[in-house]
Coordinates of C-alpha atoms in Angstrom, one line a residue:
Chain A
M1 CA 0.0 0.0 0.0
T2 CA 2.9 2.4 -0.4
T3 CA 3.7 4.4 -3.5
I4 CA 7.2 5.5 -4.1
T5 CA 8.1 6.1 -0.5
D6 CA 7.0 4.9 2.8
R7 CA 4.2 7.3 3.5
P8 CA 1.6 6.2 5.9
V9 CA -2.1 6.6 5.0
V10 CA -4.9 6.7 7.5
S11 CA -6.2 3.4 6.3
E12 CA -3.1 1.6 7.5
A13 CA -3.9 2.8 11.0
S14 CA -7.4 1.6 10.7
A15 CA -6.2 -1.8 9.4
N16 CA -4.4 -2.1 12.7
G17 CA -7.6 -0.9 14.4
A18 CA -8.0 -3.1 17.5
A19 CA -4.4 -3.6 18.3
G20 CA -3.2 0.0 17.8
A21 CA -6.2 1.7 19.2
H22 CA -5.5 5.2 20.7
D23 CA -1.9 5.4 19.5
R24 CA -1.3 8.8 18.1
S25 CA 0.6 9.2 14.9
E26 CA 1.7 12.7 14.2
S27 CA 2.7 14.2 10.9
T28 CA 1.5 11.3 8.8
W29 CA 1.1 11.8 5.0
A30 CA -2.6 12.1 5.5
V31 CA -2.3 14.7 8.3
K32 CA 0.2 16.8 6.2
R33 CA -2.1 16.7 3.2
G34 CA -5.1 17.2 5.4
L35 CA -4.2 20.8 6.3
A36 CA -4.0 21.7 2.7
Q37 CA -7.5 20.2 2.2
M38 CA -8.8 22.5 4.9
L39 CA -7.3 25.5 3.0
K40 CA -9.2 24.7 -0.2
G41 CA -11.6 27.3 -1.6
G42 CA -9.6 29.9 0.3
V43 CA -7.1 32.7 -0.2
I44 CA -3.6 32.6 1.2
M45 CA -2.1 36.0 1.5
D46 CA 1.5 37.3 1.6
V47 CA 2.2 39.5 4.6
V48 CA 5.3 41.2 5.8
T49 CA 4.2 42.6 9.2
S50 CA 1.8 41.5 12.1
D51 CA -0.5 44.4 11.1
Q52 CA -0.8 43.1 7.6
A53 CA -1.4 39.6 8.9
K54 CA -4.3 40.9 11.0
I55 CA -5.8 42.8 8.0
A56 CA -5.5 39.5 6.0
E57 CA -7.2 37.5 8.7
D58 CA -10.0 40.1 9.1
A59 CA -10.6 40.0 5.4
G60 CA -11.1 36.3 5.5
A61 CA -7.7 34.8 4.5
C62 CA -7.6 31.1 5.2
A63 CA -3.8 31.3 5.9
V64 CA -1.0 33.9 5.6
M65 CA 2.5 33.6 4.1
A66 CA 5.0 35.4 6.4
L67 CA 7.9 37.0 4.5
E68 CA 10.2 40.0 4.6
R69 CA 9.4 41.5 1.3
V70 CA 6.6 40.7 -1.1
P71 CA 7.8 39.4 -4.5
A72 CA 7.3 42.7 -6.3
D73 CA 9.8 44.3 -3.8
I74 CA 12.2 41.3 -4.1
R75 CA 12.2 42.0 -7.8
K76 CA 12.9 45.7 -7.4
S77 CA 15.6 45.5 -4.7
G78 CA 17.5 42.5 -6.1
G79 CA 20.2 40.9 -4.0
V80 CA 19.8 37.5 -2.3
A81 CA 16.3 36.8 -1.0
R82 CA 16.4 34.5 2.1
M83 CA 14.2 33.0 4.7
S84 CA 12.6 35.7 6.9
D85 CA 13.8 36.8 10.3
P86 CA 12.7 34.4 13.0
D87 CA 11.4 37.3 15.1
L88 CA 9.1 38.4 12.3
I89 CA 7.8 34.9 11.8
R90 CA 7.2 34.5 15.5
A91 CA 5.4 37.8 15.7
I92 CA 3.1 36.9 12.8
C93 CA 2.4 33.5 14.3
E94 CA 1.4 35.2 17.5
S95 CA -0.8 37.9 15.9
V96 CA -3.2 35.6 14.0
T97 CA -5.3 32.4 14.7
I98 CA -5.2 31.1 11.2
P99 CA -2.3 28.9 9.8
V100 CA 1.0 30.6 9.1
M101 CA 3.2 29.6 6.2
A102 CA 6.8 30.7 5.5
K103 CA 9.3 30.4 2.7
A104 CA 12.6 28.5 2.5
R105 CA 15.0 28.7 -0.4
I106 CA 15.0 25.8 -2.8
G107 CA 17.3 23.2 -1.5
H108 CA 18.0 25.0 1.8
F109 CA 17.0 22.3 4.2
V110 CA 18.5 24.1 7.2
E111 CA 16.2 27.1 6.6
A112 CA 13.4 24.5 6.5
Q113 CA 14.6 23.0 9.8
V114 CA 14.6 26.5 11.4
L115 CA 11.1 27.2 10.1
E116 CA 9.9 23.8 11.5
A117 CA 11.6 24.7 14.9
L118 CA 9.7 28.0 14.8
G119 CA 6.4 26.2 14.6
V120 CA 5.1 27.4 11.2
D121 CA 2.2 25.4 9.9
Y122 CA 3.5 24.9 6.3
I123 CA 6.8 25.6 4.5
D124 CA 6.9 26.9 0.9
E125 CA 10.1 25.8 -0.8
S126 CA 9.9 28.7 -3.1
E127 CA 11.5 30.0 -6.3
V128 CA 10.6 33.5 -5.1
L129 CA 13.7 33.3 -2.8
T130 CA 17.1 32.9 -4.3
P131 CA 17.8 29.1 -4.7
A132 CA 20.4 27.7 -2.3
D133 CA 20.9 24.6 -4.5
D134 CA 20.6 24.7 -8.2
E135 CA 20.4 20.9 -8.6
F136 CA 18.5 19.4 -5.6
H137 CA 15.3 20.2 -3.8
I138 CA 14.7 19.5 -0.1
D139 CA 13.8 15.9 0.9
K140 CA 10.5 16.9 2.4
H141 CA 9.6 13.4 3.7
G142 CA 12.1 14.0 6.4
F143 CA 10.1 16.8 8.0
K144 CA 7.2 16.8 10.4
V145 CA 5.9 20.1 9.0
P146 CA 4.2 19.8 5.5
F147 CA 5.6 21.5 2.4
V148 CA 4.0 23.3 -0.6
C149 CA 6.1 23.7 -3.8
G150 CA 5.7 25.5 -7.1
C151 CA 5.4 23.8 -10.5
R152 CA 5.0 24.8 -14.2
D153 CA 3.7 21.4 -15.4
L154 CA 2.7 18.0 -14.2
G155 CA 6.1 16.5 -14.3
E156 CA 7.5 19.2 -12.0
A157 CA 4.4 18.8 -9.7
L158 CA 4.9 15.1 -9.4
R159 CA 8.7 15.4 -8.8
R160 CA 7.9 17.6 -5.8
V161 CA 5.2 15.2 -4.6
G162 CA 7.7 12.4 -4.9
E163 CA 10.1 14.4 -2.7
G164 CA 7.3 14.8 -0.1
A165 CA 5.4 18.0 -1.0
A166 CA 1.9 17.7 0.5
M167 CA 0.5 20.6 -1.5
I168 CA 1.3 22.0 -4.9
R169 CA 0.9 25.5 -6.4
T170 CA 1.5 26.9 -9.9
K171 CA 4.7 29.0 -10.0
G172 CA 3.1 31.7 -12.2
E173 CA 5.4 34.7 -12.3
A174 CA 5.5 36.2 -8.8
G175 CA 5.5 39.9 -8.3
T176 CA 4.2 40.8 -11.7
G177 CA 0.5 41.2 -11.1
N178 CA 0.2 39.4 -14.4
V179 CA -1.9 36.2 -14.3
V180 CA -0.7 34.8 -17.7
E181 CA 2.0 32.5 -16.3
A182 CA -0.3 31.1 -13.6
V183 CA -2.9 30.3 -16.3
R184 CA -0.3 28.6 -18.4
H185 CA 1.0 26.5 -15.6
A186 CA -2.4 25.5 -14.3
R187 CA -3.5 24.5 -17.8
A188 CA -0.4 22.5 -18.3
V189 CA -0.9 20.5 -15.1
L190 CA -4.6 19.9 -15.7
G191 CA -4.2 19.2 -19.4
E192 CA -1.5 16.6 -18.7
I193 CA -3.8 15.0 -16.1
R194 CA -6.6 14.7 -18.7
K195 CA -4.2 13.3 -21.2
I196 CA -2.9 10.6 -18.8
R197 CA -6.5 9.6 -18.0
S198 CA -7.0 8.8 -21.7
L199 CA -3.9 6.8 -22.2
P200 CA -3.9 3.0 -22.3
V201 CA -1.9 1.5 -19.4
E202 CA 1.0 0.3 -21.6
E203 CA 1.8 3.9 -22.6
L204 CA 2.2 5.1 -19.0
M205 CA 5.8 4.3 -18.5
T206 CA 6.8 6.2 -21.6
E207 CA 4.7 9.1 -20.4
A208 CA 6.4 9.0 -17.0
K209 CA 9.7 9.2 -18.8
R210 CA 8.6 12.0 -21.0
L211 CA 7.3 14.1 -18.0
G212 CA 10.2 13.1 -15.7
A213 CA 7.7 12.0 -13.1
P214 CA 7.6 9.0 -10.8
Y215 CA 5.8 6.2 -12.5
E216 CA 3.7 5.2 -9.5
L217 CA 2.2 8.7 -9.3
I218 CA 1.4 8.5 -13.1
R219 CA -0.4 5.2 -12.4
E220 CA -2.3 6.8 -9.5
I221 CA -3.4 9.7 -11.7
H222 CA -4.4 7.4 -14.5
S223 CA -6.7 5.7 -12.0
T224 CA -8.0 8.7 -10.0
G225 CA -7.9 11.5 -12.5
V226 CA -6.7 14.0 -9.9
L227 CA -3.4 15.1 -8.4
P228 CA -2.7 13.2 -5.1
V229 CA -2.4 16.6 -3.3
V230 CA -4.2 19.9 -3.2
N231 CA -3.4 22.2 -6.1
F232 CA -3.5 26.0 -5.7
A233 CA -2.7 28.8 -8.1
A234 CA 0.0 31.4 -7.4
G235 CA 2.1 34.0 -9.2
G236 CA 0.4 37.1 -10.6
I237 CA -3.1 37.0 -9.2
A238 CA -4.1 40.6 -8.6
T239 CA -7.9 41.0 -8.9
P240 CA -11.1 39.2 -7.9
S241 CA -11.6 38.2 -11.5
D242 CA -8.1 36.7 -11.6
A243 CA -8.9 34.5 -8.6
A244 CA -12.2 33.4 -10.1
L245 CA -10.5 32.7 -13.4
M246 CA -8.0 30.3 -11.7
M247 CA -10.8 28.6 -9.8
Q248 CA -12.9 28.1 -12.9
I249 CA -9.8 26.7 -14.7
G250 CA -9.8 24.1 -11.9
V251 CA -7.4 24.9 -9.0
D252 CA -8.4 24.3 -5.4
G253 CA -7.6 27.8 -4.1
V254 CA -5.3 30.8 -4.6
F255 CA -2.2 32.4 -3.2
V256 CA -2.1 36.2 -3.6
G257 CA 1.3 37.7 -3.0
S258 CA 2.0 41.3 -4.0
G259 CA -1.6 41.7 -5.3
I260 CA -3.1 42.7 -2.0
F261 CA -0.6 44.9 -0.2
K262 CA 0.6 46.5 -3.4
S263 CA -2.9 47.6 -4.3
E264 CA -4.5 50.9 -3.5
N265 CA -6.8 49.6 -0.8
P266 CA -5.4 46.3 0.6
A267 CA -8.3 45.5 3.1
K268 CA -11.0 45.9 0.4
M269 CA -9.0 44.1 -2.3
A270 CA -8.3 41.2 0.1
R271 CA -12.0 40.9 1.0
A272 CA -13.1 41.1 -2.6
I273 CA -10.7 38.3 -3.6
V274 CA -11.9 36.1 -0.8
M275 CA -15.5 36.6 -1.9
A276 CA -14.7 36.0 -5.6
T277 CA -12.9 32.8 -4.7
T278 CA -16.0 31.4 -2.9
H279 CA -18.5 32.5 -5.5
F280 CA -16.2 31.9 -8.5
R281 CA -18.9 30.6 -10.7
D282 CA -21.3 33.4 -10.0
A283 CA -20.3 36.3 -12.3
A284 CA -22.9 38.7 -10.8
I285 CA -21.3 38.3 -7.4
V286 CA -17.8 38.6 -8.8
A287 CA -19.0 41.8 -10.5
E288 CA -20.5 43.1 -7.3
V289 CA -17.4 42.5 -5.1
S290 CA -15.1 44.0 -7.7
R291 CA -16.8 47.4 -7.5
G292 CA -14.9 50.1 -5.6
V293 CA -11.9 48.0 -4.7
G294 CA -9.5 50.7 -6.0
E295 CA -6.5 50.3 -8.3
P296 CA -5.0 46.8 -8.4
M297 CA -1.2 46.6 -8.2
R298 CA 0.6 47.9 -11.3
G299 CA 1.4 44.9 -13.5
L300 CA 4.5 43.8 -15.5
E301 CA 4.5 42.3 -19.0
V302 CA 6.1 38.9 -18.7
A303 CA 6.6 38.3 -22.4
S304 CA 9.2 41.2 -22.7
M305 CA 10.9 40.2 -19.5
P306 CA 14.6 39.0 -19.8
A307 CA 14.9 35.3 -19.0
G308 CA 17.2 36.1 -16.1
E309 CA 14.4 38.0 -14.3
R310 CA 11.9 35.2 -14.5
L311 CA 11.5 33.5 -11.1
A312 CA 9.6 30.5 -12.5
S313 CA 12.7 29.1 -14.2
R314 CA 14.3 28.5 -10.7
G315 CA 14.1 24.8 -9.7
W316 CA 13.4 22.0 -12.1
Chain B
M1 CA 1.9 -4.1 -7.8
P2 CA -1.9 -3.4 -8.0
T3 CA -3.1 -1.9 -11.2
G4 CA -3.0 1.8 -10.6
T5 CA -5.6 2.0 -7.9
L6 CA -3.4 2.9 -5.0
H7 CA -5.7 5.4 -3.4
S8 CA -9.1 4.4 -4.6
P9 CA -11.4 3.8 -1.6
S10 CA -12.4 0.3 -2.4
T11 CA -8.8 -1.0 -2.1
Q12 CA -8.1 0.6 1.2
P13 CA -8.2 -1.8 4.1
G14 CA -10.1 0.8 6.3
W15 CA -13.0 0.9 3.9
R16 CA -16.1 -0.9 5.0
E17 CA -19.2 -1.7 3.0
T18 CA -22.0 0.7 3.9
S19 CA -25.4 0.5 2.5
S20 CA -25.5 2.6 -0.7
L21 CA -29.1 3.3 0.2
A22 CA -28.3 5.3 3.3
G23 CA -28.8 8.6 1.6
Q24 CA -31.4 7.7 -1.1
G25 CA -34.2 10.2 -1.3
L26 CA -32.5 12.7 1.0
T27 CA -31.3 16.1 0.1
I28 CA -28.2 17.1 2.1
G29 CA -26.6 20.5 2.0
V30 CA -22.8 21.0 2.4
L31 CA -21.8 24.5 3.4
A32 CA -19.3 25.5 0.6
M33 CA -17.9 28.9 1.7
Q34 CA -14.4 27.6 2.2
G35 CA -12.6 24.4 3.3
A36 CA -12.9 20.7 2.7
F37 CA -16.5 20.6 1.4
V38 CA -15.9 18.5 -1.7
E39 CA -14.8 15.6 0.4
H40 CA -18.2 15.5 2.2
V41 CA -20.0 16.0 -1.1
R42 CA -18.2 12.9 -2.6
I43 CA -19.0 10.6 0.3
L44 CA -22.6 11.7 0.6
A45 CA -23.0 11.1 -3.2
T46 CA -21.6 7.6 -2.9
L47 CA -24.1 6.9 -0.2
G48 CA -26.9 7.9 -2.6
A49 CA -27.9 11.3 -1.2
T50 CA -28.7 14.3 -3.4
V51 CA -26.1 16.8 -2.4
R52 CA -26.3 20.6 -2.7
E53 CA -23.4 23.0 -2.1
V54 CA -24.7 25.9 0.1
R55 CA -23.3 29.4 -0.5
L56 CA -26.4 31.6 -0.5
P57 CA -29.6 31.7 1.6
R58 CA -31.7 30.2 -1.3
D59 CA -29.6 27.1 -1.1
L60 CA -31.1 26.2 2.3
D61 CA -34.6 25.5 1.0
G62 CA -35.8 22.0 1.4
L63 CA -32.8 20.4 3.0
D64 CA -33.1 17.2 5.1
G65 CA -29.7 18.0 6.8
I66 CA -26.6 20.1 6.5
I67 CA -22.9 19.5 7.0
L68 CA -20.6 22.3 8.1
P69 CA -17.1 21.2 6.8
G70 CA -13.6 21.8 8.1
G71 CA -11.7 24.8 6.9
E72 CA -10.9 28.1 8.7
S73 CA -13.8 29.0 11.0
T74 CA -13.0 32.7 10.9
T75 CA -13.1 32.7 7.1
I76 CA -16.3 30.6 6.9
G77 CA -18.0 32.8 9.6
K78 CA -17.2 36.0 7.7
L79 CA -18.6 34.6 4.5
L80 CA -21.7 33.3 6.2
E81 CA -22.4 36.8 7.6
A82 CA -21.5 38.7 4.4
W83 CA -23.9 36.7 2.2
G84 CA -26.8 36.7 4.7
V85 CA -26.6 32.9 5.3
L86 CA -25.8 33.1 9.1
A87 CA -29.3 34.1 10.4
P88 CA -31.4 31.7 8.2
L89 CA -29.0 28.8 8.8
R90 CA -29.1 29.5 12.5
S91 CA -32.9 29.5 12.5
A92 CA -33.1 26.4 10.3
I93 CA -30.8 24.5 12.7
G94 CA -32.7 25.9 15.7
R95 CA -35.9 24.4 14.2
G96 CA -34.3 21.0 14.4
L97 CA -32.6 20.6 10.9
P98 CA -30.1 17.8 11.3
C99 CA -26.6 19.3 11.3
W100 CA -23.1 17.9 11.6
G101 CA -20.0 20.2 12.0
T102 CA -16.5 18.8 11.5
C103 CA -13.6 20.8 13.1
A104 CA -14.3 24.4 11.9
G105 CA -18.0 23.4 11.6
A106 CA -18.1 22.3 15.2
I107 CA -16.6 25.7 16.2
L108 CA -19.4 27.4 14.3
M109 CA -22.0 25.3 16.1
A110 CA -20.7 25.8 19.6
R111 CA -22.5 28.2 22.1
E112 CA -19.1 29.2 23.5
V113 CA -15.8 29.4 21.5
L114 CA -12.5 30.1 23.3
D115 CA -9.3 31.4 21.7
T116 CA -11.0 33.0 18.7
L117 CA -11.2 36.5 17.3
P118 CA -13.5 38.9 19.1
G119 CA -16.7 39.3 17.1
Q120 CA -16.2 36.2 15.0
P121 CA -19.6 35.4 13.4
L122 CA -20.8 32.1 14.8
L123 CA -24.1 30.1 14.7
S124 CA -23.9 29.4 18.5
V125 CA -26.6 26.7 18.5
M126 CA -25.1 23.7 20.3
D127 CA -24.7 23.4 24.0
I128 CA -20.9 22.8 23.9
S129 CA -17.8 24.9 24.7
V130 CA -15.0 24.6 22.1
R131 CA -11.4 25.8 22.2
R132 CA -9.8 26.5 18.8
N133 CA -6.4 25.1 17.8
A134 CA -6.3 23.4 21.2
F135 CA -3.8 20.7 20.3
G136 CA -1.3 23.2 19.0
R137 CA 0.1 24.0 15.6
Q138 CA 0.3 21.8 12.5
V139 CA 3.3 19.8 13.7
Q140 CA 1.1 18.6 16.6
S141 CA -1.7 17.4 14.2
F142 CA -2.2 13.6 14.4
E143 CA -4.4 10.7 13.6
T144 CA -5.6 7.9 15.9
M145 CA -8.5 5.4 16.4
I146 CA -11.4 6.2 18.6
M147 CA -14.7 4.7 19.7
I148 CA -17.9 6.6 18.9
D149 CA -20.7 6.1 21.3
G150 CA -23.9 5.3 19.5
M151 CA -22.6 4.9 15.9
D152 CA -22.6 1.2 15.4
S153 CA -20.8 -2.1 15.6
G154 CA -18.3 -1.3 18.3
L155 CA -15.4 -1.0 15.9
P156 CA -13.0 1.9 16.3
F157 CA -13.1 4.8 13.9
P158 CA -10.1 6.5 12.2
A159 CA -9.9 10.1 13.4
M160 CA -7.7 12.8 11.9
F161 CA -7.0 15.9 14.0
I162 CA -5.8 18.9 11.9
R163 CA -5.0 22.0 14.1
A164 CA -8.1 20.7 15.8
P165 CA -10.4 22.2 18.4
K166 CA -11.2 20.4 21.7
I167 CA -14.7 20.3 23.2
E168 CA -13.9 21.6 26.6
A169 CA -17.4 21.3 28.1
V170 CA -20.7 19.7 27.2
G171 CA -23.8 21.4 28.6
P172 CA -26.9 19.7 30.0
D173 CA -28.6 19.4 26.6
A174 CA -25.6 17.8 24.8
R175 CA -23.5 14.7 25.6
A176 CA -20.0 13.6 24.7
I177 CA -19.9 10.6 22.3
A178 CA -16.1 10.3 21.8
V179 CA -13.1 11.0 24.0
L180 CA -9.4 10.5 23.7
E181 CA -7.4 8.4 26.2
D182 CA -6.6 11.4 28.2
G183 CA -10.3 12.2 28.6
T184 CA -10.4 15.1 26.0
I185 CA -13.9 15.3 24.4
V186 CA -13.7 15.2 20.6
A187 CA -17.3 14.5 19.6
A188 CA -20.7 15.5 21.0
R189 CA -24.3 14.9 20.1
Q190 CA -27.4 17.0 20.9
G191 CA -30.5 15.5 19.4
N192 CA -30.1 15.8 15.6
W193 CA -26.8 17.7 15.9
L194 CA -23.3 16.2 15.8
A195 CA -20.0 18.0 16.4
T196 CA -16.6 16.4 15.8
S197 CA -13.1 17.8 16.3
F198 CA -11.9 15.3 13.7
H199 CA -12.5 14.7 10.0
P200 CA -14.3 11.6 8.9
E201 CA -14.4 13.1 5.4
L202 CA -10.7 12.8 5.0
T203 CA -10.8 9.0 5.5
S204 CA -12.3 6.3 3.3
D205 CA -14.6 5.1 6.1
T206 CA -18.1 6.1 5.3
R207 CA -19.8 5.0 8.6
F208 CA -20.0 8.4 10.1
H209 CA -21.7 9.9 7.1
A210 CA -24.1 6.9 6.9
W211 CA -24.9 7.5 10.6
F212 CA -25.7 11.2 9.9
L213 CA -27.9 10.2 7.0
D214 CA -29.8 7.8 9.3
I215 CA -30.4 10.8 11.7
A216 CA -31.6 12.9 8.8
R217 CA -33.9 10.2 7.6
A218 CA -35.4 9.6 11.0
N219 CA -36.0 13.3 11.5
R220 CA -37.7 13.6 8.2
G221 CA -39.9 10.6 9.0
Q222 CA -40.9 12.3 12.2
N223 CA -41.7 15.6 10.7
S224 CA -43.7 14.4 7.8
G225 CA -45.6 11.8 9.8
L226 CA -44.5 9.1 7.5
T227 CA -43.1 5.8 8.6
L228 CA -40.4 6.0 5.9
A229 CA -37.6 5.8 8.4
S230 CA -38.7 2.5 9.9
T231 CA -39.4 0.8 6.5
A232 CA -36.3 2.0 4.6
M233 CA -33.7 1.4 7.2
P234 CA -32.4 -2.0 8.2

């Protein structure tokens, strides 16, 4: 009953029912994945101070991402972007009652160990920070805290799940306020899932080779038709309509980074994006909540951006 | 190697056959503001119920029962209030609509909620006191097996606790139906209402949902004066 690694599922506990009754198993695969399931249909917002975290919580965020600079500012200021100051993360954890996520650099497993020690609820191994390892991602199975990772296509998503990510998000192109890359990545993931569904079993190994994805996970998707973990959109979502667009394309929820606190009226924009994410199929409601939210963040054209400035190409 | 069905419910050892008729003819609402509502919808559908996602007041019409899912209770509460669902849902439950809250849903149902934001919109219908995030942060989340008083068969149930609340006190009108080994109350019942700190919808064991459907059916039988409940159920 295991796939590519030894990850417990709840059914194994129940199989041992009578004998193992009342033993507590912490940080199982099901428990790690379970928190992401609780976040579905919600909006996870980037915050850089306790005050912003409270604004996000008041607006109805289902979780916050604690970081030192939002992606738009990381883009502007350049330099090496690292894990946030532990004091900042602690302060944000103490200021809200909703889950708190924080970012570690790709491959920087010690930053991840520090974040776990600080008690964050989820770690984002994120391309928004400067990668610490340009070849290897973190072995996420080794942690008690669950991880979310970015992807551009299904192969990348399943490589991260293979390493232990309990939640996936599109990379999009963070800090641009331009949703085009998030759309591209979500469509790539969902389209490849539809394709796998339609393949005969004997073609799956070749498909796994083509995607660079673990074969067992390809087999699983062939049978279930869905990713084995929750799948959010991220990277460029700046308006209520952007959020509803991603939901209608088929993601489970949205991350909004710079789009809230770089807009003219963050509290209003945050609330409107929360509303649009719940009522994403109801255009009359999306129209209603989009009124009077002020200017969204100023966007960047991704197509004319030099390759070196694209964050999505970090990681593999 | 089994043929690509690693996570399908029917191959998991915890799965037990439940009557696929448990929900037939019943219309059950699942509050769909935010959270893990799709998981409830799927299980109810496999048990034969007609399922409706509830986002607006009009979605409440004609329900035989409603499930309030896990998610963030602060988020769900705000959305309930913003879309005018809070008051009509409260009065429907108050009139006896069978209702089951899992985790965040149990928080919404509780008369008293500890460790929450001041002014959090709540339904406040059930005679229990609940403390949010009472087991700690995510790294303290866990799964275990527990006995549920009154459900069936005397077999333990797989219970997943995700940043879960504890039921700290149960008033005279409600009673505890599941406790952990240290005595912590994690499920309560008050008439047609169930509150659980844990998430049966995240497991492949459908017994809890079938039990809730039995409660909904019995309630409908009573209200309509029909004997449907006694004839349809084993």
